[in-house]
Coordinates of C-alpha atoms and ligand atoms in Angstrom, one line a residue:
M1 CA -17.2 40.6 5.3
S2 CA -18.5 37.6 3.5
K3 CA -21.2 35.4 5.0
V4 CA -21.2 31.6 5.1
L5 CA -24.3 29.6 6.1
V6 CA -23.6 26.1 7.4
S7 CA -26.9 24.2 7.2
D8 CA -25.8 20.7 8.3
P9 CA -23.7 19.5 11.2
I10 CA -20.1 20.2 10.3
D11 CA -16.9 19.6 12.3
Q12 CA -15.6 22.6 14.2
A13 CA -12.3 22.4 12.3
G14 CA -14.2 23.5 9.2
I15 CA -16.0 26.4 11.0
D16 CA -12.6 27.6 12.3
I17 CA -11.2 27.8 8.8
L18 CA -14.3 29.7 7.5
S19 CA -14.2 32.1 10.4
Q20 CA -10.8 33.3 9.2
V21 CA -12.5 35.1 6.2
A22 CA -16.2 35.2 6.9
T23 CA -19.0 35.5 9.3
V24 CA -20.3 32.0 9.9
D25 CA -23.9 31.2 10.8
V26 CA -24.6 27.5 11.7
K27 CA -28.3 26.9 11.3
T28 CA -29.2 23.2 10.9
G29 CA -32.5 21.5 10.4
L30 CA -34.0 24.4 8.3
K31 CA -37.1 23.6 6.3
P32 CA -36.8 24.4 2.6
A33 CA -38.9 27.5 2.9
E34 CA -36.8 28.8 5.8
L35 CA -33.6 28.2 3.8
I36 CA -35.1 30.0 0.8
E37 CA -36.0 33.0 3.0
I38 CA -32.5 33.5 4.3
I39 CA -30.1 32.2 1.6
G40 CA -30.1 35.5 -0.2
E41 CA -27.8 37.0 2.5
Y42 CA -25.1 34.5 2.0
D43 CA -22.0 34.2 -0.2
A44 CA -21.4 30.6 0.5
L45 CA -23.4 27.5 1.7
M46 CA -21.8 24.5 3.4
I47 CA -23.8 21.3 3.6
R48 CA -23.6 17.5 4.2
S49 CA -26.3 15.2 2.9
G50 CA -29.1 16.6 5.0
T51 CA -29.7 19.8 3.0
R52 CA -31.3 19.4 -0.5
V53 CA -30.1 22.3 -2.5
T54 CA -32.8 22.7 -5.2
Q55 CA -33.0 25.0 -8.1
E56 CA -35.4 27.2 -6.1
I57 CA -32.9 27.6 -3.3
I58 CA -30.1 28.3 -5.8
E59 CA -32.2 31.0 -7.5
A60 CA -33.0 32.6 -4.1
G61 CA -29.2 32.6 -3.3
T62 CA -28.6 35.8 -5.3
Q63 CA -25.2 36.4 -3.6
L64 CA -24.0 32.8 -3.6
K65 CA -20.6 32.1 -5.1
I66 CA -20.0 28.6 -3.8
I67 CA -21.8 25.6 -2.4
G68 CA -19.5 23.2 -0.5
R69 CA -20.6 19.6 0.0
A70 CA -18.7 18.1 3.0
G71 CA -18.6 14.6 1.4
V72 CA -18.5 12.9 -1.9
G73 CA -21.9 12.6 -3.5
V74 CA -23.3 15.9 -4.8
D75 CA -26.6 14.3 -5.8
N76 CA -28.4 16.5 -3.2
V77 CA -27.3 19.6 -5.1
D78 CA -28.9 20.7 -8.4
V79 CA -25.4 21.1 -10.0
P80 CA -26.7 22.2 -13.4
A81 CA -28.8 24.9 -11.8
A82 CA -25.7 26.1 -9.8
T83 CA -23.5 26.0 -13.0
R84 CA -26.0 28.1 -14.9
R85 CA -25.9 30.7 -12.1
G86 CA -22.0 30.5 -12.1
I87 CA -21.9 29.1 -8.6
V88 CA -19.0 26.8 -7.9
V89 CA -19.9 23.5 -6.3
V90 CA -17.1 21.7 -4.5
N91 CA -16.9 18.4 -2.6
S92 CA -14.4 16.3 -0.8
P93 CA -13.7 13.3 -3.1
E94 CA -11.5 11.4 -0.7
G95 CA -12.1 12.7 2.9
N96 CA -14.6 9.9 3.8
T97 CA -13.4 7.0 1.6
I98 CA -12.0 5.0 4.5
A99 CA -15.1 5.7 6.7
A100 CA -17.5 4.5 4.0
A101 CA -15.4 1.4 3.2
E102 CA -15.1 0.4 6.9
H103 CA -18.9 0.9 7.3
A104 CA -19.5 -1.5 4.4
L105 CA -17.1 -4.1 5.9
A106 CA -18.7 -3.6 9.4
M107 CA -22.2 -4.2 7.8
M108 CA -20.9 -7.4 6.1
L109 CA -19.5 -8.8 9.3
S110 CA -22.5 -7.7 11.4
L111 CA -24.9 -9.2 9.0
S112 CA -23.0 -12.5 8.9
R113 CA -22.9 -12.8 12.7
H114 CA -26.3 -11.2 13.5
I115 CA -24.5 -8.7 15.8
P116 CA -27.2 -6.0 16.0
D117 CA -30.1 -8.5 16.9
A118 CA -27.9 -10.6 19.2
N119 CA -26.9 -7.4 21.1
A120 CA -30.5 -6.3 21.3
S121 CA -31.5 -9.7 22.7
V122 CA -28.9 -9.7 25.4
K123 CA -29.9 -6.1 26.3
R124 CA -33.5 -7.4 26.7
G125 CA -32.2 -9.8 29.3
E126 CA -32.1 -13.0 27.1
W127 CA -29.3 -15.5 26.5
D128 CA -30.1 -17.0 23.2
R129 CA -27.1 -18.7 21.5
K130 CA -29.1 -20.8 19.0
T131 CA -30.9 -18.1 17.0
F132 CA -27.7 -16.2 16.2
V133 CA -25.5 -18.9 14.6
G134 CA -23.7 -17.0 11.8
A135 CA -21.5 -17.6 8.8
E136 CA -17.8 -16.9 8.2
V137 CA -16.5 -14.6 5.5
Y138 CA -13.2 -16.5 5.2
K139 CA -12.9 -18.2 1.8
K140 CA -16.2 -16.8 0.7
T141 CA -16.7 -14.8 -2.5
L142 CA -17.2 -11.1 -2.3
G143 CA -18.6 -9.4 -5.4
I144 CA -17.7 -5.7 -5.5
V145 CA -19.8 -3.6 -7.8
G146 CA -17.8 -0.4 -8.5
L147 CA -14.0 -0.6 -8.0
G148 CA -13.4 3.1 -7.3
K149 CA -12.0 4.6 -4.2
I150 CA -14.3 3.0 -1.7
G151 CA -14.6 -0.3 -3.6
S152 CA -10.8 -0.7 -3.8
H153 CA -10.3 -0.2 0.0
V154 CA -13.1 -2.7 0.7
A155 CA -11.2 -5.1 -1.6
A156 CA -7.9 -4.6 0.2
V157 CA -9.4 -5.4 3.6
A158 CA -11.6 -8.2 2.4
K159 CA -8.6 -9.8 0.7
A160 CA -6.7 -9.7 4.1
M161 CA -9.7 -11.5 5.6
G162 CA -9.2 -14.4 3.2
M163 CA -12.1 -13.6 0.8
K164 CA -12.1 -14.3 -2.9
L165 CA -12.8 -11.1 -4.8
L166 CA -14.8 -10.7 -7.9
A167 CA -15.5 -7.2 -9.2
Y168 CA -17.7 -5.5 -11.8
D169 CA -16.7 -2.1 -13.1
P170 CA -16.9 -1.5 -16.8
F171 CA -14.6 1.5 -16.5
I172 CA -11.6 -0.2 -14.8
S173 CA -8.9 -2.1 -16.6
T174 CA -8.2 -5.7 -16.0
E175 CA -4.7 -4.8 -14.9
R176 CA -5.9 -2.3 -12.3
A177 CA -8.4 -4.8 -10.9
E178 CA -5.7 -7.5 -10.7
Q179 CA -3.4 -5.0 -8.8
I180 CA -6.2 -4.7 -6.3
G181 CA -6.5 -8.5 -6.1
C182 CA -9.9 -8.7 -7.9
Q183 CA -11.0 -10.8 -10.8
L184 CA -13.0 -8.5 -13.2
V185 CA -16.2 -10.4 -14.3
D186 CA -19.5 -9.5 -15.9
L187 CA -22.4 -8.6 -13.6
D188 CA -24.3 -11.8 -14.2
L189 CA -21.4 -14.0 -13.1
L190 CA -20.8 -11.8 -10.1
F191 CA -24.5 -12.2 -9.1
Q192 CA -24.4 -15.9 -9.6
Q193 CA -21.1 -16.6 -7.7
A194 CA -20.9 -14.0 -4.9
D195 CA -21.7 -14.9 -1.3
Y196 CA -21.6 -11.2 -0.5
I197 CA -22.3 -8.4 -2.9
T198 CA -21.3 -4.8 -2.0
L199 CA -22.2 -1.8 -4.0
H200 CA -19.8 1.2 -4.5
I201 CA -21.2 3.0 -7.5
P202 CA -22.8 6.3 -8.1
K203 CA -26.5 6.5 -8.7
T204 CA -27.0 7.1 -12.4
P205 CA -29.7 6.2 -14.9
E206 CA -27.8 3.0 -15.5
T207 CA -27.4 2.0 -11.9
T208 CA -30.9 3.0 -10.7
N209 CA -32.7 -0.3 -9.6
L210 CA -29.6 -2.3 -10.7
I211 CA -30.7 -4.7 -7.9
N212 CA -34.2 -5.6 -8.8
A213 CA -36.5 -8.7 -8.8
K214 CA -34.7 -10.1 -12.0
T215 CA -31.2 -9.6 -10.7
L216 CA -32.0 -10.8 -7.2
A217 CA -33.3 -14.1 -8.8
K218 CA -29.8 -14.7 -10.2
M219 CA -28.2 -14.7 -6.7
K220 CA -27.5 -17.6 -4.4
P221 CA -30.2 -18.2 -1.8
T222 CA -27.5 -17.4 0.9
A223 CA -26.2 -14.2 -0.8
R224 CA -26.1 -11.1 1.3
I225 CA -26.1 -7.6 -0.2
I226 CA -24.6 -4.5 1.3
N227 CA -25.4 -1.0 0.0
C228 CA -23.4 1.9 1.5
A229 CA -23.4 3.8 -1.8
R230 CA -26.7 5.4 -2.7
G231 CA -30.4 4.7 -2.2
G232 CA -32.3 3.8 -5.3
I233 CA -29.6 1.5 -6.7
I234 CA -31.7 -1.3 -5.0
D235 CA -35.4 -1.7 -5.6
E236 CA -36.4 -1.8 -1.9
S237 CA -39.7 -3.6 -2.4
A238 CA -38.1 -6.3 -4.6
L239 CA -35.4 -6.8 -2.0
A240 CA -37.9 -7.1 0.9
T241 CA -39.8 -9.7 -1.1
A242 CA -36.6 -11.7 -1.9
I243 CA -35.6 -11.7 1.8
K244 CA -39.1 -12.7 2.9
E245 CA -39.3 -15.5 0.4
G246 CA -35.7 -16.8 1.2
K247 CA -34.5 -16.0 -2.3
I248 CA -31.4 -14.3 -0.8
G249 CA -29.8 -14.5 2.6
G250 CA -30.1 -10.9 3.7
A251 CA -29.1 -7.3 3.3
A252 CA -27.4 -4.4 5.1
L253 CA -28.4 -0.9 3.9
D254 CA -27.0 2.4 4.9
V255 CA -28.8 4.4 2.2
F256 CA -32.4 4.5 1.0
D257 CA -34.5 5.6 -1.9
S258 CA -36.0 8.3 0.2
E259 CA -34.1 9.6 3.3
P260 CA -35.0 9.7 6.2
L261 CA -36.5 6.2 5.7
G262 CA -40.3 6.5 6.2
E263 CA -42.8 3.6 6.6
S264 CA -41.1 0.6 5.1
E265 CA -41.4 -3.2 5.1
L266 CA -37.6 -3.3 5.3
R267 CA -38.0 -2.5 9.0
S268 CA -39.9 -5.7 9.7
L269 CA -37.5 -8.3 8.3
G270 CA -35.7 -9.3 11.5
K271 CA -32.1 -10.4 11.8
D272 CA -31.6 -10.8 8.0
I273 CA -31.6 -7.1 7.5
I274 CA -29.5 -4.4 9.0
L275 CA -30.5 -0.7 8.5
T276 CA -28.3 2.3 9.4
P277 CA -29.3 5.9 9.0
H278 CA -26.7 6.9 6.3
L279 CA -23.8 6.6 8.6
G280 CA -21.1 5.7 6.0
A281 CA -19.2 8.9 6.5
S282 CA -20.0 9.4 10.1
T283 CA -16.6 8.9 11.8
T284 CA -14.8 11.6 13.7
E285 CA -11.9 11.3 11.3
A286 CA -13.9 11.6 8.1
Q287 CA -15.9 14.5 9.4
V288 CA -12.7 16.4 10.2
N289 CA -11.3 15.5 6.8
V290 CA -14.3 16.6 4.8
A291 CA -14.9 19.7 6.9
I292 CA -11.3 20.9 6.4
D293 CA -11.3 19.9 2.8
V294 CA -14.4 21.8 1.9
A295 CA -14.0 24.8 4.3
E296 CA -10.5 25.5 2.7
Q297 CA -12.1 25.6 -0.7
I298 CA -14.8 28.0 0.4
R299 CA -12.2 30.2 2.0
D300 CA -10.1 30.2 -1.2
V301 CA -13.0 31.1 -3.4
I302 CA -14.0 33.9 -1.0
L303 CA -10.4 35.1 -1.3
G304 CA -10.7 35.0 -5.1
L305 CA -8.6 31.9 -5.6
P306 CA -9.6 28.7 -7.6
A307 CA -11.1 25.7 -5.8
R308 CA -9.3 22.4 -6.1
S309 CA -12.2 20.0 -6.2
A310 CA -14.8 21.9 -8.1
V311 CA -17.3 19.5 -9.7
N312 CA -18.7 22.0 -12.2
I313 CA -16.1 24.7 -12.9
P314 CA -12.4 24.2 -13.5
G315 CA -10.0 25.1 -10.8
L316 CA -7.9 27.3 -13.0
G317 CA -6.8 31.0 -12.9
P318 CA -9.6 33.3 -14.2
D319 CA -7.5 34.7 -17.2
I320 CA -6.6 31.3 -18.6
L321 CA -10.1 30.0 -17.9
E322 CA -11.7 32.9 -19.8
E323 CA -9.4 32.3 -22.8
L324 CA -9.8 28.5 -22.8
K325 CA -13.4 28.2 -21.9
P326 CA -14.8 27.6 -25.4
Y327 CA -12.1 25.1 -26.2
M328 CA -12.6 23.3 -22.8
Q329 CA -16.2 22.7 -23.9
L330 CA -14.9 21.4 -27.3
A331 CA -12.4 19.1 -25.6
E332 CA -15.0 17.7 -23.2
T333 CA -17.6 17.2 -26.0
L334 CA -15.0 15.4 -28.2
G335 CA -13.9 13.2 -25.2
N336 CA -17.4 12.2 -24.4
L337 CA -18.1 11.5 -28.1
V338 CA -15.0 9.4 -28.8
G339 CA -15.5 7.5 -25.6
Q340 CA -19.0 6.4 -26.7
L341 CA -17.8 5.6 -30.2
A342 CA -15.0 3.5 -28.8
G343 CA -17.4 1.7 -26.4
G344 CA -16.0 -0.9 -24.0
R345 CA -12.9 0.0 -22.0
V346 CA -10.7 2.7 -23.4
E347 CA -7.0 1.9 -22.9
T348 CA -5.3 4.8 -24.7
L349 CA -6.4 8.3 -25.5
T350 CA -4.3 10.3 -27.9
V351 CA -4.9 14.1 -27.7
K352 CA -3.5 16.1 -30.6
L353 CA -3.5 19.9 -30.1
Q354 CA -3.4 21.6 -33.5
G355 CA -2.8 25.1 -34.8
E356 CA -3.0 27.8 -32.1
L357 CA -3.9 25.2 -29.5
A358 CA -0.4 23.7 -29.7
T359 CA 0.9 25.9 -26.9
N360 CA 1.9 24.9 -23.4
K361 CA -1.0 26.6 -21.7
S362 CA -3.4 24.4 -23.6
Q363 CA -2.7 21.5 -21.2
P364 CA -6.1 21.9 -19.4
L365 CA -7.7 20.8 -22.7
V366 CA -6.2 17.3 -22.2
V367 CA -7.8 17.2 -18.8
A368 CA -11.1 18.4 -20.3
A369 CA -10.9 15.7 -22.9
L370 CA -10.4 13.1 -20.1
K371 CA -13.3 14.6 -18.2
G372 CA -15.5 14.1 -21.2
L373 CA -14.2 10.6 -21.8
L374 CA -14.9 9.6 -18.2
Y375 CA -18.3 11.2 -18.1
Q376 CA -20.1 8.0 -19.0
A377 CA -18.5 6.2 -16.1
L378 CA -18.5 8.9 -13.4
R379 CA -21.1 11.4 -14.4
E380 CA -20.9 14.6 -12.4
R381 CA -18.3 13.1 -10.1
V382 CA -15.5 13.5 -12.7
N383 CA -14.2 17.0 -12.7
Y384 CA -11.2 19.0 -14.0
V385 CA -9.3 18.2 -10.8
N386 CA -9.8 14.5 -10.6
A387 CA -10.0 13.5 -14.3
S388 CA -6.3 12.7 -14.7
I389 CA -6.1 10.7 -11.5
E390 CA -9.3 8.9 -12.4
A391 CA -7.9 8.1 -15.9
K392 CA -4.7 6.8 -14.4
E393 CA -6.5 4.6 -11.9
R394 CA -8.5 3.1 -14.8
G395 CA -5.2 2.3 -16.6
I396 CA -5.9 4.8 -19.4
R397 CA -2.7 5.8 -21.1
V398 CA -2.8 9.4 -22.3
I399 CA -0.6 10.5 -25.3
E400 CA -0.4 14.2 -25.9
T401 CA 0.9 15.6 -29.2
R402 CA 1.1 19.1 -30.7
D403 CA 1.1 20.2 -34.3
A404 CA 1.3 24.0 -34.6
S405 CA 1.6 23.6 -38.4
A406 CA -2.0 22.3 -38.8
R407 CA -3.8 25.2 -40.3
D408 CA -7.2 24.0 -41.5
Y409 CA -8.8 25.9 -38.6
A410 CA -7.3 28.5 -36.2
G411 CA -7.1 25.8 -33.6
S412 CA -8.5 22.3 -33.6
L413 CA -8.4 19.2 -31.4
H414 CA -8.0 15.6 -32.6
L415 CA -8.8 12.8 -30.1
E416 CA -8.2 9.1 -30.8
A417 CA -9.4 6.4 -28.4
T418 CA -8.2 2.8 -28.5
G419 CA -10.0 0.3 -26.4
T420 CA -11.1 -3.3 -26.1
L421 CA -13.5 -2.8 -29.0
G422 CA -11.1 -1.0 -31.4
T423 CA -10.0 2.5 -32.3
H424 CA -12.0 5.6 -33.1
S425 CA -11.1 9.2 -33.7
V426 CA -12.8 12.6 -33.8
T427 CA -11.6 16.1 -34.7
G428 CA -13.4 19.3 -33.8
A429 CA -12.9 23.1 -34.0
L430 CA -14.7 26.3 -33.1
L431 CA -16.3 28.0 -36.1
G432 CA -18.0 31.3 -36.5
D433 CA -19.1 32.7 -33.1
K434 CA -17.2 29.9 -31.3
E435 CA -19.7 27.2 -32.2
I436 CA -18.3 23.7 -31.8
H437 CA -18.1 21.7 -35.0
L438 CA -17.1 18.1 -35.6
T439 CA -14.7 18.3 -38.6
D440 CA -13.7 14.6 -38.8
V441 CA -14.9 11.3 -37.6
D442 CA -12.7 8.2 -38.0
G443 CA -10.6 10.0 -40.7
F444 CA -13.7 11.1 -42.8
P445 CA -14.1 14.8 -43.2
I446 CA -17.5 16.2 -42.1
N447 CA -18.7 19.5 -40.7
V448 CA -21.5 19.2 -38.2
P449 CA -22.3 20.8 -34.9
P450 CA -22.7 18.1 -32.3
S451 CA -26.3 17.6 -30.9
K452 CA -27.7 15.8 -27.9
Y453 CA -28.6 12.6 -29.7
M454 CA -26.5 11.5 -32.7
L455 CA -26.2 8.4 -34.9
F456 CA -23.0 7.6 -36.9
T457 CA -22.7 4.9 -39.5
L458 CA -19.7 3.5 -41.3
H459 CA -20.9 2.4 -44.7
R460 CA -20.1 2.0 -48.4
D461 CA -20.9 5.1 -50.4
M462 CA -23.5 3.7 -52.9
P463 CA -26.8 4.8 -54.3
G464 CA -29.9 4.3 -52.1
I465 CA -28.2 3.7 -48.8
I466 CA -29.3 7.1 -47.3
G467 CA -32.9 6.5 -48.3
K468 CA -32.9 3.0 -46.8
L469 CA -31.5 4.3 -43.5
G470 CA -34.0 7.2 -43.5
S471 CA -37.0 4.8 -44.1
L472 CA -35.7 2.5 -41.4
L473 CA -35.5 5.3 -38.8
G474 CA -38.9 6.6 -40.0
S475 CA -40.4 3.1 -39.3
F476 CA -39.1 3.4 -35.7
N477 CA -40.6 6.9 -35.5
V478 CA -37.1 8.5 -35.2
N479 CA -37.0 12.0 -36.5
I480 CA -33.8 13.1 -38.3
A481 CA -32.9 16.7 -37.6
S482 CA -29.8 16.9 -39.9
M483 CA -27.6 14.5 -41.8
Q484 CA -24.2 14.7 -43.4
V485 CA -22.0 12.2 -45.3
G486 CA -18.2 12.3 -45.2
R487 CA -16.2 10.4 -47.7
K488 CA -12.7 10.3 -49.1
I489 CA -13.3 8.8 -52.5
V490 CA -16.5 8.3 -54.5
R491 CA -18.1 4.9 -53.9
G492 CA -15.5 4.1 -51.2
D493 CA -16.0 3.9 -47.4
A494 CA -18.0 6.8 -45.9
V495 CA -19.3 8.1 -42.6
M496 CA -22.8 9.4 -42.0
A497 CA -23.5 11.7 -39.1
L498 CA -27.1 12.2 -38.1
S499 CA -28.6 14.4 -35.5
I500 CA -31.8 12.9 -34.2
D501 CA -34.5 14.4 -32.0
D502 CA -34.8 11.6 -29.5
P503 CA -32.7 8.7 -28.1
L504 CA -32.5 5.8 -30.5
P505 CA -35.0 3.0 -29.4
D506 CA -33.5 -0.3 -28.2
G507 CA -32.7 -2.8 -30.8
I508 CA -32.6 -0.4 -33.8
L509 CA -28.8 -0.3 -34.1
D510 CA -28.8 -4.0 -34.9
E511 CA -31.4 -3.4 -37.6
I512 CA -29.3 -0.6 -39.0
T513 CA -26.2 -2.8 -39.4
K514 CA -28.4 -5.3 -41.4
V515 CA -28.9 -2.7 -44.1
P516 CA -26.7 -3.8 -47.0
G517 CA -23.6 -1.6 -47.3
I518 CA -23.7 -0.4 -43.6
R519 CA -20.8 -2.0 -41.7
D520 CA -21.2 -0.3 -38.3
A521 CA -23.5 2.0 -36.5
Y522 CA -23.0 3.9 -33.2
T523 CA -25.4 6.1 -31.2
V524 CA -24.2 8.7 -28.8
T525 CA -25.8 11.0 -26.2
L526 CA -23.9 14.3 -25.6
Ligands
LIG1 N1 -22.9 5.9 2.7 C1 -22.2 7.0 2.8 O1 -22.2 7.8 3.7 C2 -21.2 7.3 1.6 C3 -21.5 6.9 0.4 N2 -20.7 7.3 -0.7 C4 -21.1 6.8 -2.0 O2 -20.3 5.7 -2.4 C5 -20.2 5.5 -3.8 C6 -18.8 5.3 -4.2 O3 -18.0 6.3 -3.9 P1 -16.4 6.4 -4.4 O4 -15.8 5.0 -4.3 O5 -15.8 7.5 -3.6 O6 -16.6 6.7 -5.9 P2 -15.6 6.5 -7.1 O7 -16.0 7.5 -8.2 O8 -14.2 6.5 -6.6 O9 -16.0 5.0 -7.6 C7 -17.2 4.7 -8.2 C8 -16.9 3.6 -9.2 O10 -18.1 3.1 -9.8 C9 -17.8 2.8 -11.2 N3 -19.1 2.8 -11.9 C10 -19.8 3.8 -12.5 N4 -20.8 3.3 -13.1 C11 -20.8 2.0 -13.0 C12 -21.7 1.0 -13.4 N5 -22.8 1.2 -14.1 N6 -21.4 -0.3 -13.0 C13 -20.3 -0.6 -12.3 N7 -19.4 0.3 -11.9 C14 -19.7 1.6 -12.2 C15 -16.9 3.8 -11.6 O11 -16.1 3.4 -12.7 C16 -16.0 4.0 -10.4 O12 -14.8 3.2 -10.4 C17 -20.9 6.8 -4.3 O13 -22.2 6.6 -4.7 C18 -20.8 7.8 -3.1 O14 -21.8 8.8 -3.2 C19 -19.5 7.9 -0.5 C20 -19.1 8.3 0.8 C21 -20.0 8.0 2.0
LIG2 O1 -22.5 13.6 4.8 C1 -22.7 12.4 5.0 O2 -22.8 12.0 6.1 C2 -23.0 11.5 3.8 C3 -21.8 11.2 3.0 C4 -22.1 10.7 1.7 O3 -23.0 10.0 1.4 C5 -21.1 11.1 0.6 O4 -20.1 11.7 0.9 O5 -21.4 10.8 -0.6

């Protein structure tokens, strides 16, 4: 019989499901070394946010087939390490949405009315009505950063409370935001106008320290910030200083840079700050939802069935998966590339399946292309299961076409993204031993394997231009690994595709477009 280790407190409903197919051991509060010592016996590991599943633990888990995170964020799991070992990582994308949204709303109201401190003072035997005069949220402006599942529910409730709603989410369409009752604005305007700012975004390199001394300085002196998303999105030291110096009105935090919260000046800021120990998902209902959601997936994987919310491996039947795997990678890479070339907000994605890919069972490739397209917005949170829904919620129209007669390659995939900044297209195919090659960019034929850091230019095909670009990159210490030009006619328009060894330094793209003959330049990270 299979064995499942449950290393964080999980609702009994989940344990009951697991017990149908496995021996279940519940051992909470294990130290990393203790977990490493025993994980080798188990086929599955079920966790919440308390267990940090590091590469070391994954490597010690020689029998592990699946890691189930009873919640949304999988940032406490080394997903790439699990993927490398072929371990499925699953989560529950929606089981605790309402709980987290309600916690953020509760934090906003508690902060406004000083409820925690007033409560504590009455319990101490005091009757102080002067200290705790609060503020109403009615007719105040709420700035929502991240208009996904939780942000949208916060918006719906806040609207009903009579708040004016501003939102910042670069990956949501204006129409979608309007449907939810929010005005989509840029981040600076949101910081300047909001009376309350609530964060509902993942922690990514772009969102780390999004709230810092500089952004705090843009806010109203009465502004209150709520973070029930992830620690590290707010620079805690800058926040403490801003509250102490009266630069903002206060903050309510459920999540911290390091959890459990250790020694911190945040603890000493009185009634202008509320701190909760990562309770966003801690409702009876949410814990039942996430436990059932994840336990069912662990049960299915143990029974040899696909998981429905795998964050790293598609939930498809094993035969189709094996056949499509290299093409899924192609579709994902092209989606990621075309999304970055298009920049801004993509409104339409056209997916053309060509040659042998023009069959009905190639539909997962469309999903893989969307997963790639949404990667910049959602990082590891977009998966093969949710990519279509996420695209729909962002107002992205998907057009799928098939052309079995296209015979340049056995099978090739053409993606065209149209967005607020224009239209771009890429085509790719698998060559040789299934290596991905870009075969066309914006209608210009090329033949290059994609690399981690790339630079594309649209330019006039004329003497000296390649040399000028090479020297410019050299002057910024950028090393070119490979370069290829694609053109349709001699001395007409052309595309240059360069693989570079490191990310392009800030500001250099503008310099590139100043080179006579270069019209546009784009940098992408794959
Ligand atoms: N405190 C707690 O116990 C809980 C915390 N969470 C956290 O809440 C956060 C939101 O969760 P969901 O709404 O379920 O996720 P979601 O994926 O539905 O929404 C996230 C939104 O953030 C947007 N986004 C991504 N990068 C952005 C950026 N740089 N600027 C602005 N917007 C950006 C995305 O477009 C997306 O619409 C996550 O960090 C999740 O881990 C979730 C559940 C419980
Ligand atoms: O398991 C928990 O209580 C934390 C929930 C959470 O942060 C998440 O689902 O992302």
